[in-house]
Amino acid sequence: MSRPGRDDSPDRLYTLTGGRARSAPDNPFDLVTLVVAECDPATGMQSEHAAILRLTEHPTAVVELAAELKLPVSITKILLSDLLAAGRVSARHPRAVVSDPDVLEQVLVGLRNL
Amino acid sequence: MDSATSDARTPLGAAADNGLKIVVVGGFGVGKTTLVRSVSEIRPLNTEETMTKAGEAVDDISEVRGKSATTVAFDFGRITLDARNVLYLFGAPGQERFWFLWDRLFSGTLGAVVLVDTRRIGDSWYAIDRLEHHGTPFVVACNDFGGPAYTPRQIREALDLDPHVPLLDCDARSRASAKQVLISLVEHVKGSYGTQGPARLQVPVPHQELAL
Ligand SMILES: Nc1nc2c(ncn2[C@@H]2O[C@H](COP(=O)(O)OP(=O)(O)OP(=O)(O)O)[C@@H](O)[C@H]2O)c(=O)[nH]1
Ligand SMILES: [Mg+2]
């Protein structure tokens, strides 16, 4: 397996994002935000956008999308914020409180059942 | 869409809505990827983040063009816990020059596993410093690579480990062992947040002490 993104020249990344790579601090996506498509890919769509819509037919984490697209996480987040702004995907952000005892108990139950 | 050549992706259920993170950190070749693989429901995937030298996520592509950016690869696996919760495990290099990777990418993490090879204990000092600094709960798991058999006390001393931090041994190649490490971590996290006082007053009993 080759490392993703290795053959991505900066110029390709530049084209993909229209020159932007701003993913922080105004970008709401976390590595494990689950993304869900809200529409089908359409003809004429940027191919990465179409690929994201296919991958997110089921909920898919940002980091999985980056790995599948073979793009750096920051670039993936930019593509996602475009899709989000256009209403083409929705985002399920991680619940803020990792210290929530109920969530921790659910994690324990899930792990013990492995 | 999914071609026969691509790995069969195992999609999450439609109700999945909460991603959780655990970081596995440690020196080169200490077994991070092995541990992730042992418990992951997907083949570990590899991805990367691009950072400026100053440790910021790149926010202007000209920085990538100008080569003032650097790239860090990390791998991850996934465990579906129930219909809604999905746990992601990240294997991250523990060397000092990667500190920004953890700071930037792993905020909001549940906790961390520090993997230690007793032949190279010093490799984990830096990671432990950072985790303590951040207040991220962690456990220390020693992989048996056939190094000298130290007592838990010797290892705690060598790591200058707070007494409340669980110390376990593990075989990252074993699913049962890797699973136990994760359970110990989450129990520790639960204990740390469970009381009003400082976490360090808690003294959780490790499940599996090192063999003497
Ligand atoms: N004896 C023993 N060998 C192990 C254990 N865990 C991993 N190994 C072996 O150690 C080697 C390195 O493991 P990796 O999982 O690739 O280590 P890593 O930390 O991901 O390595 P880098 O990503 O290159 O830093 C492999 O050959 C593993 O089979 C363990 O618990 N015990
Ligand atoms: Mg590895």
PDB file of C-alpha atoms in Angstrom, chain B residues 87-174:
ATOM      1  CA  LEU B  87     -14.663   4.409  18.136  1.00  0.00           C
ATOM      2  CA  TYR B  88     -11.684   5.388  16.005  1.00  0.00           C
ATOM      3  CA  LEU B  89      -8.207   4.316  17.056  1.00  0.00           C
ATOM      4  CA  PHE B  90      -5.304   6.400  15.823  1.00  0.00           C
ATOM      5  CA  GLY B  91      -1.750   5.165  15.728  1.00  0.00           C
ATOM      6  CA  ALA B  92       0.540   8.154  15.985  1.00  0.00           C
ATOM      7  CA  PRO B  93       4.302   8.462  16.086  1.00  0.00           C
ATOM      8  CA  GLY B  94       5.565   9.540  19.492  1.00  0.00           C
ATOM      9  CA  GLN B  95       8.596  11.538  18.507  1.00  0.00           C
ATOM     10  CA  GLU B  96       8.957  15.084  19.602  1.00  0.00           C
ATOM     11  CA  ARG B  97       8.807  16.529  16.130  1.00  0.00           C
ATOM     12  CA  PHE B  98       5.246  15.214  15.726  1.00  0.00           C
ATOM     13  CA  TRP B  99       3.794  16.946  18.744  1.00  0.00           C
ATOM     14  CA  PHE B 100       1.678  19.213  16.574  1.00  0.00           C
ATOM     15  CA  LEU B 101      -0.030  16.188  15.078  1.00  0.00           C
ATOM     16  CA  TRP B 102      -1.482  15.231  18.422  1.00  0.00           C
ATOM     17  CA  ASP B 103      -2.199  18.776  19.472  1.00  0.00           C
ATOM     18  CA  ARG B 104      -4.081  19.578  16.322  1.00  0.00           C
ATOM     19  CA  LEU B 105      -5.680  16.330  15.336  1.00  0.00           C
ATOM     20  CA  PHE B 106      -6.439  14.633  18.581  1.00  0.00           C
ATOM     21  CA  SER B 107      -8.162  17.312  20.569  1.00  0.00           C
ATOM     22  CA  GLY B 108     -11.278  15.906  22.139  1.00  0.00           C
ATOM     23  CA  THR B 109      -9.770  12.451  22.409  1.00  0.00           C
ATOM     24  CA  LEU B 110     -11.161  10.090  25.027  1.00  0.00           C
ATOM     25  CA  GLY B 111      -7.710   9.071  26.129  1.00  0.00           C
ATOM     26  CA  ALA B 112      -4.435   7.574  25.002  1.00  0.00           C
ATOM     27  CA  VAL B 113      -2.508   4.337  25.155  1.00  0.00           C
ATOM     28  CA  VAL B 114       1.250   4.775  25.462  1.00  0.00           C
ATOM     29  CA  LEU B 115       2.968   1.684  24.086  1.00  0.00           C
ATOM     30  CA  VAL B 116       6.363   0.978  25.592  1.00  0.00           C
ATOM     31  CA  ASP B 117       9.119  -1.414  24.569  1.00  0.00           C
ATOM     32  CA  THR B 118      11.099  -2.007  27.763  1.00  0.00           C
ATOM     33  CA  ARG B 119      14.299  -2.104  25.749  1.00  0.00           C
ATOM     34  CA  ARG B 120      13.707   1.512  24.759  1.00  0.00           C
ATOM     35  CA  ILE B 121      11.838   3.058  27.634  1.00  0.00           C
ATOM     36  CA  GLY B 122      13.128   6.559  26.910  1.00  0.00           C
ATOM     37  CA  ASP B 123      11.211   6.587  23.628  1.00  0.00           C
ATOM     38  CA  SER B 124       8.012   7.208  25.544  1.00  0.00           C
ATOM     39  CA  TRP B 125       9.119  10.007  27.828  1.00  0.00           C
ATOM     40  CA  TYR B 126       8.163  12.749  25.494  1.00  0.00           C
ATOM     41  CA  ALA B 127       4.693  11.354  24.784  1.00  0.00           C
ATOM     42  CA  ILE B 128       4.002  11.011  28.494  1.00  0.00           C
ATOM     43  CA  ASP B 129       5.118  14.604  29.088  1.00  0.00           C
ATOM     44  CA  ARG B 130       2.741  15.880  26.453  1.00  0.00           C
ATOM     45  CA  LEU B 131      -0.219  13.851  27.657  1.00  0.00           C
ATOM     46  CA  GLU B 132       0.307  15.002  31.231  1.00  0.00           C
ATOM     47  CA  HIS B 133       0.635  18.564  30.018  1.00  0.00           C
ATOM     48  CA  HIS B 134      -2.660  18.275  28.160  1.00  0.00           C
ATOM     49  CA  GLY B 135      -4.426  16.499  30.972  1.00  0.00           C
ATOM     50  CA  THR B 136      -5.324  13.684  28.583  1.00  0.00           C
ATOM     51  CA  PRO B 137      -5.972  10.479  30.548  1.00  0.00           C
ATOM     52  CA  PHE B 138      -3.737   7.609  29.502  1.00  0.00           C
ATOM     53  CA  VAL B 139      -2.552   4.124  30.363  1.00  0.00           C
ATOM     54  CA  VAL B 140       0.886   2.679  29.730  1.00  0.00           C
ATOM     55  CA  ALA B 141       1.050  -0.722  28.052  1.00  0.00           C
ATOM     56  CA  CYS B 142       4.348  -2.595  27.820  1.00  0.00           C
ATOM     57  CA  ASN B 143       4.826  -4.847  24.846  1.00  0.00           C
ATOM     58  CA  ASP B 144       6.932  -7.893  25.450  1.00  0.00           C
ATOM     59  CA  PHE B 145       9.657  -7.871  22.850  1.00  0.00           C
ATOM     60  CA  GLY B 146      11.795 -10.184  24.927  1.00  0.00           C
ATOM     61  CA  GLY B 147      13.529  -7.335  26.697  1.00  0.00           C
ATOM     62  CA  PRO B 148      14.679  -7.596  30.288  1.00  0.00           C
ATOM     63  CA  ALA B 149      11.895  -8.360  32.756  1.00  0.00           C
ATOM     64  CA  TYR B 150      11.601  -5.260  34.890  1.00  0.00           C
ATOM     65  CA  THR B 151       9.261  -5.049  37.815  1.00  0.00           C
ATOM     66  CA  PRO B 152       6.303  -2.663  37.497  1.00  0.00           C
ATOM     67  CA  ARG B 153       7.994  -0.532  40.093  1.00  0.00           C
ATOM     68  CA  GLN B 154      11.167  -0.270  38.054  1.00  0.00           C
ATOM     69  CA  ILE B 155       9.167   0.689  34.985  1.00  0.00           C
ATOM     70  CA  ARG B 156       7.136   3.262  36.887  1.00  0.00           C
ATOM     71  CA  GLU B 157      10.350   4.757  38.174  1.00  0.00           C
ATOM     72  CA  ALA B 158      11.984   4.811  34.762  1.00  0.00           C
ATOM     73  CA  LEU B 159       8.905   6.538  33.329  1.00  0.00           C
ATOM     74  CA  ASP B 160       8.412   8.748  36.383  1.00  0.00           C
ATOM     75  CA  LEU B 161       4.811   7.629  36.200  1.00  0.00           C
ATOM     76  CA  ASP B 162       2.163   9.030  38.464  1.00  0.00           C
ATOM     77  CA  PRO B 163       0.884   6.269  40.751  1.00  0.00           C
ATOM     78  CA  HIS B 164      -2.656   6.687  39.464  1.00  0.00           C
ATOM     79  CA  VAL B 165      -1.712   5.864  35.867  1.00  0.00           C
ATOM     80  CA  PRO B 166      -2.459   2.204  35.099  1.00  0.00           C
ATOM     81  CA  LEU B 167       0.513   0.158  33.916  1.00  0.00           C
ATOM     82  CA  LEU B 168      -0.258  -3.061  32.053  1.00  0.00           C
ATOM     83  CA  ASP B 169       1.519  -5.463  29.874  1.00  0.00           C
ATOM     84  CA  CYS B 170       0.151  -6.449  26.547  1.00  0.00           C
ATOM     85  CA  ASP B 171       0.738  -8.329  23.368  1.00  0.00           C
ATOM     86  CA  ALA B 172      -0.383  -5.975  20.641  1.00  0.00           C
ATOM     87  CA  ARG B 173      -0.736  -8.937  18.297  1.00  0.00           C
ATOM     88  CA  SER B 174      -3.460 -10.460  20.441  1.00  0.00           C
TER      89      SER B 174
END
